[in-house]
């Protein structure tokens, strides 16, 4: 058993995951991979997804199933792939070279140290596995692999995890990146000893020249390619099953199925199927607590840097996205060798690839509460955001004024919002008015789940603020143009919007605090706002 060749680590890692309470069986990915190789002749597969979307779990699964390091029949026979006849002849049949490129030598400060660890480890593994063939380790790894293939007829499966980690390492130069891509080309491209290369990462393969070193790969990302799309992230039925397990095995469950949707749903496959963030769902169910598990698990400053430094281009878009709207964008193949993001589309493309935004039908948007909290933190913490920063911080005062029925302060803050120079506040559409309300109540998201156009009573209310605490005050907001706040409150009463907080007949109400009806109107003639707050 070597460090890279026939390593036991992928099997041990996957076996550990497969035995957990909230394991999701996605082994049919193996069937699709093998069909790609055997039927379609696609030996080079690169699957890119955001961090913590199950890439390493799938890489370990591929290595454990195909690799000969351990007999894994007992493990996989209990899973869905065990029923697939086309896979039986491939179980534990191949020498697998498994490389996790996120692993680096201790105190590594150069590309030479980084790549030498891999090169020397591969040579040592090959010389120990094929001592009669590998007698000279002074030659290149690819030449050694050629010798093994010519003399023993061995074809290798390469499983490469975190292929793009090098692009995030501080000691790596532009020349190092090119050298790394050339290394991958020399090791993998058009080599007879390659049975399959299964490669994963966050970033798409760099295409920085017309003759790309890695153009043999077929790339599968989340936004464009439908194949493999349901194998990374959790789909609705999988979350339903996990939630049932959670209810059956958790003492005093505190999370609802709706909570999981609000906090961790909102991504989409290229086929339009909804996806949940898998890490966050599992962490929430294991801990019996909702929290920002994913956004705290990796560095995102490299992307938010571009948001902060392109405020003039992005500011109004961010206001609309925080209002729950999508923004038109042309998603491009973000180049791994470059962090120079100069246009909105380039920045949004990178944010989609990193999982900070979701993409559907030509628009980008903020997928869920977990990410919304990250954007709220950005808007409320960066003075460079200009009027957005000022209004976001006024939102604390707006919430307090609403809860105390101080309509004068509420109107004052709305006037301040409307008097900015941004076209978002021109009120040419209901979307823009809703964007303003979202922004001036931004601080409320700490204490409320805010729903827009929610079904309540006999219609759809503009905004409902569900308190996180059972005894907190609930808010129902209705917006009117060229009318009165009294008419807005009358609509709230006539259509029975407050029933949303009453619960079903015979049930105890989930919310026991006050229910406040909030009417907000705007006059296109006087350009003034009026507000009214009543306890229902």
XYZ file of C-alpha atoms in Angstrom:
536
model
C 0.000 0.000 0.000
C 1.565 3.263 -1.116
C 1.093 6.904 -0.389
C -0.606 7.520 -3.739
C -0.734 4.136 -5.508
C -3.158 1.628 -3.970
C -3.640 3.820 -0.926
C -6.056 2.620 1.769
C -7.053 6.159 2.702
C -9.914 6.620 0.185
C -11.545 3.384 1.328
C -11.230 4.203 5.019
C -12.610 7.699 4.456
C -15.562 6.495 2.414
C -16.363 3.617 4.744
C -16.474 6.079 7.617
C -18.918 8.353 5.772
C -21.082 5.430 4.597
C -21.620 4.338 8.193
C -22.936 7.647 9.449
C -26.525 8.435 10.361
C -27.070 11.010 7.626
C -25.249 9.272 4.788
C -26.755 9.786 1.316
C -26.158 6.982 -1.173
C -24.954 8.428 -4.478
C -23.087 5.356 -5.683
C -24.935 5.283 -9.004
C -22.463 7.966 -10.043
C -20.096 5.015 -10.566
C -22.410 3.539 -13.181
C -22.471 6.819 -15.087
C -18.683 7.182 -14.908
C -18.088 3.678 -16.200
C -20.545 4.218 -19.034
C -18.694 7.392 -19.939
C -15.463 5.401 -20.215
C -16.718 2.154 -21.744
C -19.489 3.429 -24.017
C -18.590 7.021 -24.805
C -14.815 6.795 -24.692
C -14.531 9.663 -22.196
C -11.473 8.825 -20.119
C -10.918 12.337 -18.778
C -13.638 13.727 -16.520
C -13.366 16.936 -14.501
C -16.268 17.740 -12.161
C -16.246 21.167 -10.497
C -18.455 22.243 -7.615
C -18.280 24.777 -4.750
C -16.435 23.851 -1.585
C -18.065 21.263 0.679
C -20.485 20.008 -1.969
C -19.409 16.379 -1.686
C -16.515 16.307 -4.167
C -14.057 14.549 -1.863
C -16.657 12.012 -0.733
C -17.302 11.089 -4.370
C -13.577 10.946 -5.154
C -13.028 8.581 -2.229
C -15.954 6.479 -3.425
C -14.529 6.140 -6.951
C -11.111 5.128 -5.617
C -12.572 2.692 -3.074
C -14.769 0.972 -5.656
C -12.300 0.685 -8.532
C -9.112 0.329 -6.495
C -7.461 -2.930 -5.532
C -6.054 -1.730 -2.185
C -8.981 -3.201 -0.224
C -11.727 -5.711 -0.922
C -14.820 -3.495 -0.841
C -17.526 -5.873 -2.043
C -19.221 -6.065 1.360
C -19.448 -2.269 1.532
C -20.798 -1.610 -1.952
C -23.117 -4.622 -2.096
C -25.290 -2.886 0.516
C -25.496 0.302 -1.556
C -27.391 1.119 -4.740
C -24.468 0.312 -7.020
C -24.595 -3.254 -5.729
C -27.660 -3.825 -7.927
C -25.910 -2.627 -11.092
C -24.740 -5.508 -13.267
C -22.544 -3.324 -15.455
C -20.298 -2.478 -12.506
C -19.570 -5.960 -11.152
C -16.612 -6.527 -13.451
C -14.927 -3.318 -12.319
C -15.010 -3.699 -8.539
C -11.458 -3.644 -7.089
C -9.881 -4.298 -10.495
C -7.500 -1.386 -11.037
C -4.321 0.121 -9.648
C -5.565 3.525 -8.508
C -3.375 6.579 -8.091
C -5.154 8.901 -5.681
C -3.759 12.423 -5.240
C -5.240 15.106 -3.013
C -3.512 18.275 -4.177
C -4.654 20.230 -1.118
C -2.042 18.342 0.927
C 1.310 20.100 1.103
C 4.659 19.343 2.768
C 5.284 20.777 6.205
C 6.573 24.370 6.064
C 6.295 24.356 2.278
C 7.345 27.671 0.736
C 7.868 26.862 -2.945
C 6.294 25.075 -5.881
C 9.356 22.852 -6.167
C 8.807 21.513 -2.630
C 5.092 21.144 -3.288
C 5.350 19.146 -6.496
C 8.445 17.182 -5.458
C 6.435 15.539 -2.690
C 4.055 14.133 -5.309
C 6.760 13.148 -7.809
C 8.970 11.384 -5.285
C 6.002 9.689 -3.626
C 4.754 8.312 -6.951
C 8.195 7.027 -7.912
C 8.594 5.271 -4.574
C 5.128 3.705 -4.805
C 5.756 2.439 -8.346
C 9.169 1.008 -7.529
C 7.711 -0.898 -4.557
C 4.692 -2.162 -6.499
C 6.656 -3.205 -9.611
C 10.248 -3.885 -8.437
C 11.076 -6.094 -11.434
C 10.114 -3.334 -13.866
C 11.017 -0.087 -12.117
C 14.767 -0.195 -11.683
C 15.560 3.451 -12.386
C 13.703 6.153 -10.490
C 15.853 8.884 -11.984
C 13.568 9.168 -14.974
C 10.197 10.945 -15.071
C 7.089 9.479 -13.460
C 5.330 9.277 -16.817
C 8.225 7.332 -18.307
C 8.051 4.894 -15.394
C 4.310 4.474 -15.942
C 4.959 3.810 -19.628
C 7.437 1.075 -18.700
C 4.903 -0.575 -16.395
C 2.261 -0.455 -19.108
C 4.542 -1.868 -21.809
C 5.902 -4.728 -19.689
C 2.933 -5.575 -17.440
C 0.019 -4.224 -19.480
C -1.249 -2.276 -16.486
C -3.653 0.599 -16.982
C -4.136 3.038 -14.120
C -7.111 4.930 -12.737
C -6.180 8.424 -11.562
C -8.410 10.026 -8.951
C -7.376 13.634 -8.418
C -9.052 15.637 -5.670
C -8.754 19.412 -5.168
C -6.864 19.767 -8.438
C -7.056 23.580 -8.214
C -5.789 24.008 -4.640
C -2.493 25.290 -5.961
C -4.166 28.436 -7.288
C -5.015 29.521 -3.740
C -1.534 29.060 -2.249
C 0.316 32.255 -1.414
C 3.755 31.011 -2.489
C 2.634 30.037 -6.001
C 3.637 32.384 -8.841
C 2.139 32.762 -12.316
C 5.033 30.736 -13.722
C 4.378 28.032 -11.127
C 0.760 27.763 -12.290
C 1.874 27.206 -15.868
C 4.430 24.628 -14.709
C 1.718 22.799 -12.761
C -0.589 22.603 -15.774
C 2.317 21.323 -17.855
C 2.977 18.675 -15.190
C -0.637 17.457 -15.388
C -0.421 17.369 -19.168
C 2.801 15.336 -19.105
C 1.373 12.911 -16.563
C -2.059 12.377 -18.106
C -2.626 13.602 -21.640
C -2.921 10.960 -24.380
C -1.209 8.326 -22.256
C -1.902 4.668 -23.053
C -1.526 3.758 -19.372
C -4.575 5.878 -18.451
C -7.794 3.936 -17.937
C -9.642 6.848 -16.357
C -8.882 10.248 -14.868
C -11.544 11.405 -12.433
C -10.675 14.934 -11.309
C -12.533 17.328 -9.011
C -12.104 20.876 -7.788
C -13.808 24.231 -7.411
C -12.377 26.014 -10.423
C -12.919 25.029 -14.046
C -9.802 24.027 -15.939
C -7.835 27.076 -17.011
C -7.993 27.910 -20.676
C -5.408 30.635 -20.885
C -4.211 29.799 -24.397
C -5.713 28.412 -27.578
C -3.768 25.179 -27.120
C -4.845 24.298 -23.594
C -2.632 21.755 -21.885
C -5.673 19.994 -20.430
C -8.126 20.132 -23.315
C -8.566 16.355 -23.173
C -10.902 16.771 -20.183
C -14.660 16.965 -20.471
C -15.690 19.501 -17.831
C -18.907 19.224 -15.833
C -19.906 22.272 -13.811
C -23.127 22.947 -11.893
C -24.544 25.729 -14.048
C -24.235 24.381 -17.598
C -23.733 20.609 -17.661
C -26.655 18.379 -16.680
C -24.727 15.112 -16.446
C -23.733 14.159 -12.865
C -25.718 17.175 -11.617
C -27.728 15.348 -8.935
C -24.661 13.616 -7.468
C -23.311 16.715 -5.712
C -25.481 18.497 -3.189
C -28.762 17.107 -1.854
C -32.013 17.082 -3.830
C -35.450 17.482 -2.211
C -36.217 13.790 -1.725
C -32.824 13.179 -0.116
C -33.354 16.003 2.386
C -36.850 14.650 3.091
C -35.350 11.277 3.988
C -32.615 12.802 6.152
C -35.183 14.907 7.974
C -37.261 11.801 8.736
C -34.146 10.150 10.181
C -33.483 13.285 12.208
C -36.994 13.261 13.701
C -36.736 9.564 14.575
C -33.266 9.699 16.139
C -32.962 13.141 17.735
C -34.049 13.868 21.269
C -35.992 17.120 21.292
C -35.652 18.094 17.601
C -35.519 21.882 17.176
C -35.298 22.149 13.377
C -38.256 22.117 11.000
C -38.244 20.992 7.388
C -38.995 24.590 6.404
C -35.899 25.718 8.304
C -33.675 23.545 6.127
C -35.235 24.996 2.997
C -34.848 28.609 4.120
C -31.289 28.236 5.382
C -29.628 25.828 2.962
C -31.694 25.418 -0.220
C -31.627 27.646 -3.294
C -28.987 26.203 -5.604
C -29.935 24.729 -8.963
C -28.557 22.123 -11.292
C -28.276 22.871 -15.004
C -31.497 20.876 -15.411
C -33.309 23.206 -13.001
C -33.492 20.808 -10.036
C -33.189 22.457 -6.625
C -30.127 21.651 -4.538
C -29.324 21.977 -0.842
C -25.879 22.640 0.558
C -24.947 19.144 1.826
C -22.421 20.142 4.480
C -24.780 22.614 6.100
C -27.765 20.252 6.084
C -25.804 17.450 7.732
C -24.150 19.739 10.290
C -27.491 21.278 11.241
C -29.147 17.878 11.722
C -26.208 16.416 13.638
C -25.991 19.426 15.962
C -29.765 19.984 16.157
C -29.060 23.650 15.499
C -29.246 26.020 12.553
C -26.058 27.967 11.902
C -23.798 29.254 9.145
C -21.786 26.069 8.768
C -20.703 26.473 5.162
C -19.728 30.144 5.019
C -17.523 29.635 8.064
C -15.686 26.668 6.530
C -13.537 28.374 3.903
C -11.933 31.648 2.845
C -14.124 33.767 0.556
C -12.289 37.065 0.890
C -10.668 36.559 -2.506
C -14.082 36.986 -4.142
C -15.592 39.565 -1.816
C -12.465 41.641 -2.431
C -13.757 42.277 -5.929
C -17.216 43.161 -4.676
C -15.760 45.708 -2.281
C -13.588 47.227 -4.983
C -16.268 47.394 -7.668
C -18.916 49.043 -5.557
C -20.128 51.453 -8.228
C -20.909 48.596 -10.604
C -22.381 46.156 -8.085
C -24.075 48.184 -5.389
C -27.565 48.456 -6.904
C -27.496 44.814 -7.983
C -26.746 43.737 -4.430
C -29.723 45.708 -3.143
C -32.009 43.870 -5.593
C -30.513 40.488 -4.726
C -30.983 41.102 -1.011
C -34.606 41.881 -1.875
C -34.817 38.337 -3.221
C -34.647 39.314 -6.880
C -32.457 37.884 -9.599
C -30.033 39.997 -11.597
C -29.251 39.314 -15.228
C -25.740 37.992 -15.784
C -23.743 36.177 -18.412
C -21.942 33.384 -16.628
C -18.546 32.696 -18.151
C -15.928 30.009 -17.721
C -13.877 31.624 -14.987
C -10.179 31.022 -15.663
C -8.252 29.339 -12.872
C -4.983 31.018 -13.764
C -6.372 34.520 -13.288
C -7.846 36.348 -10.344
C -8.281 39.511 -12.391
C -12.026 40.081 -12.353
C -12.815 43.375 -14.018
C -16.481 43.275 -15.024
C -19.737 42.467 -13.276
C -20.196 39.296 -15.307
C -16.705 38.087 -14.398
C -17.292 38.752 -10.704
C -20.713 37.085 -10.750
C -19.292 34.113 -12.658
C -16.660 33.609 -9.983
C -19.237 33.983 -7.213
C -21.430 31.307 -8.800
C -18.471 28.944 -9.115
C -17.574 29.485 -5.459
C -21.201 28.946 -4.424
C -21.774 32.491 -3.169
C -24.536 33.048 -5.717
C -26.831 30.706 -7.579
C -27.597 30.865 -11.306
C -30.833 30.064 -13.083
C -32.484 31.166 -16.324
C -29.893 33.823 -17.055
C -29.997 35.421 -13.593
C -27.847 35.297 -10.463
C -29.339 35.537 -6.988
C -28.550 34.870 -3.334
C -29.579 31.248 -2.699
C -30.549 31.109 0.977
C -30.390 32.616 4.444
C -26.917 31.269 5.128
C -25.546 33.280 2.210
C -27.903 36.192 2.837
C -26.286 36.579 6.246
C -22.884 36.795 4.565
C -24.075 39.538 2.233
C -25.772 41.367 5.100
C -22.461 41.298 6.944
C -20.778 42.783 3.877
C -23.319 45.581 3.462
C -23.435 46.527 7.128
C -19.695 46.361 7.672
C -18.160 48.177 4.708
C -18.360 51.945 4.465
C -17.183 51.661 0.864
C -20.710 50.475 0.035
C -21.805 54.113 0.325
C -25.553 54.714 0.631
C -26.157 50.955 0.995
C -23.938 50.853 4.075
C -25.687 53.883 5.594
C -29.153 52.496 4.983
C -28.240 49.025 6.197
C -27.117 50.492 9.478
C -30.266 52.612 9.683
C -32.179 49.347 9.514
C -31.579 48.733 13.211
C -33.335 52.002 13.969
C -36.115 51.155 11.502
C -36.910 47.871 13.221
C -36.907 49.489 16.659
C -39.196 52.290 15.419
C -41.615 49.762 13.923
C -41.818 47.704 17.107
C -42.483 50.891 19.111
C -44.968 52.302 16.598
C -42.816 55.370 15.941
C -44.171 56.132 12.482
C -42.389 59.486 12.236
C -38.975 57.816 12.428
C -40.079 55.133 9.990
C -41.135 57.772 7.426
C -37.907 59.696 8.011
C -35.758 56.632 7.206
C -37.831 55.826 4.109
C -37.440 59.417 2.921
C -33.689 59.134 3.426
C -33.680 55.974 1.319
C -35.734 57.554 -1.445
C -33.555 60.652 -1.614
C -30.431 58.724 -2.575
C -29.099 58.968 -6.112
C -29.626 55.301 -6.889
C -32.105 54.330 -9.622
C -33.188 51.451 -7.380
C -35.182 53.965 -5.362
C -37.042 55.528 -8.286
C -40.043 53.273 -7.514
C -40.700 52.566 -11.166
C -41.792 49.072 -10.221
C -42.956 47.072 -7.238
C -39.594 45.285 -7.258
C -37.786 48.550 -6.504
C -40.138 49.430 -3.666
C -39.679 45.935 -2.235
C -35.911 46.347 -2.530
C -36.110 49.490 -0.402
C -38.162 47.737 2.276
C -35.686 44.839 2.377
C -32.802 47.223 2.794
C -34.335 49.412 5.509
C -35.284 46.268 7.447
C -31.992 44.448 6.809
C -31.104 44.219 10.510
C -34.380 42.378 11.135
C -32.928 39.273 9.492
C -31.026 38.613 12.720
C -34.297 38.113 14.560
C -36.782 37.225 11.825
C -37.318 34.991 8.843
C -38.496 37.431 6.212
C -40.813 36.138 3.495
C -42.003 38.186 0.526
C -45.303 37.521 -1.296
C -46.163 34.828 1.239
C -49.529 33.042 1.121
C -51.627 34.141 4.051
C -55.371 34.168 4.692
C -57.212 35.052 1.464
C -54.239 36.300 -0.514
C -50.543 37.059 -0.661
C -49.084 39.537 1.774
C -46.190 41.759 0.656
C -43.939 40.862 3.599
C -44.243 38.664 6.667
C -41.610 38.740 9.400
C -41.621 35.456 11.328
C -39.860 35.903 14.690
C -37.090 33.465 15.553
C -38.209 33.554 19.184
C -41.636 32.186 20.087
C -42.461 35.253 22.181
C -41.182 37.765 19.630
C -43.466 40.208 17.851
C -44.589 39.182 14.362
C -44.797 41.777 11.568
C -47.095 41.928 8.534
C -46.116 44.598 6.015
C -48.345 45.784 3.198
C -47.104 48.379 0.681
C -49.286 50.852 -1.208
C -48.554 53.444 -3.889
C -50.829 56.510 -4.125
C -52.988 55.214 -1.330
C -52.871 55.405 2.477
C -51.267 53.246 5.163
C -54.779 52.870 6.561
C -55.877 51.146 3.356
C -52.862 48.850 3.624
C -53.829 47.846 7.160
C -57.458 47.395 6.117
C -56.276 44.912 3.467
C -54.250 43.045 6.100
C -57.371 42.702 8.227
C -59.870 42.000 5.428
C -57.776 39.227 3.918
C -56.949 37.626 7.238
C -53.176 37.750 6.840
C -52.764 37.318 10.601
C -54.078 33.760 10.300
C -50.549 32.838 9.193
C -49.511 33.107 12.849
C -52.546 31.490 14.462
C -51.833 27.872 13.615
C -54.401 25.244 12.661
C -57.632 24.751 14.595
C -56.985 22.889 17.809
C -53.239 23.579 17.744
C -51.364 25.874 20.078
C -50.119 28.976 18.244
C -46.445 28.767 17.396
C -46.034 32.507 17.981
C -47.302 34.073 21.212
C -46.046 37.648 20.854
C -47.894 40.601 19.371
C -48.921 40.626 15.703
C -48.221 44.047 14.235
C -49.881 45.238 11.032
C -47.580 47.696 9.261
C -48.911 49.843 6.422
C -46.447 51.780 4.268
C -47.598 54.080 1.462
C -45.824 56.304 -1.050
C -47.311 59.223 -2.956
C -46.006 59.771 -6.474
C -47.361 63.339 -6.310
C -45.883 64.543 -3.018
C -42.948 62.069 -3.059
C -43.639 61.359 0.598
C -44.012 58.172 2.635
C -46.632 57.536 5.297
C -46.611 54.744 7.858
C -49.025 53.220 10.326
C -48.622 50.411 12.865
C -51.482 48.602 14.613
C -51.601 45.664 16.968
C -53.945 42.962 15.629
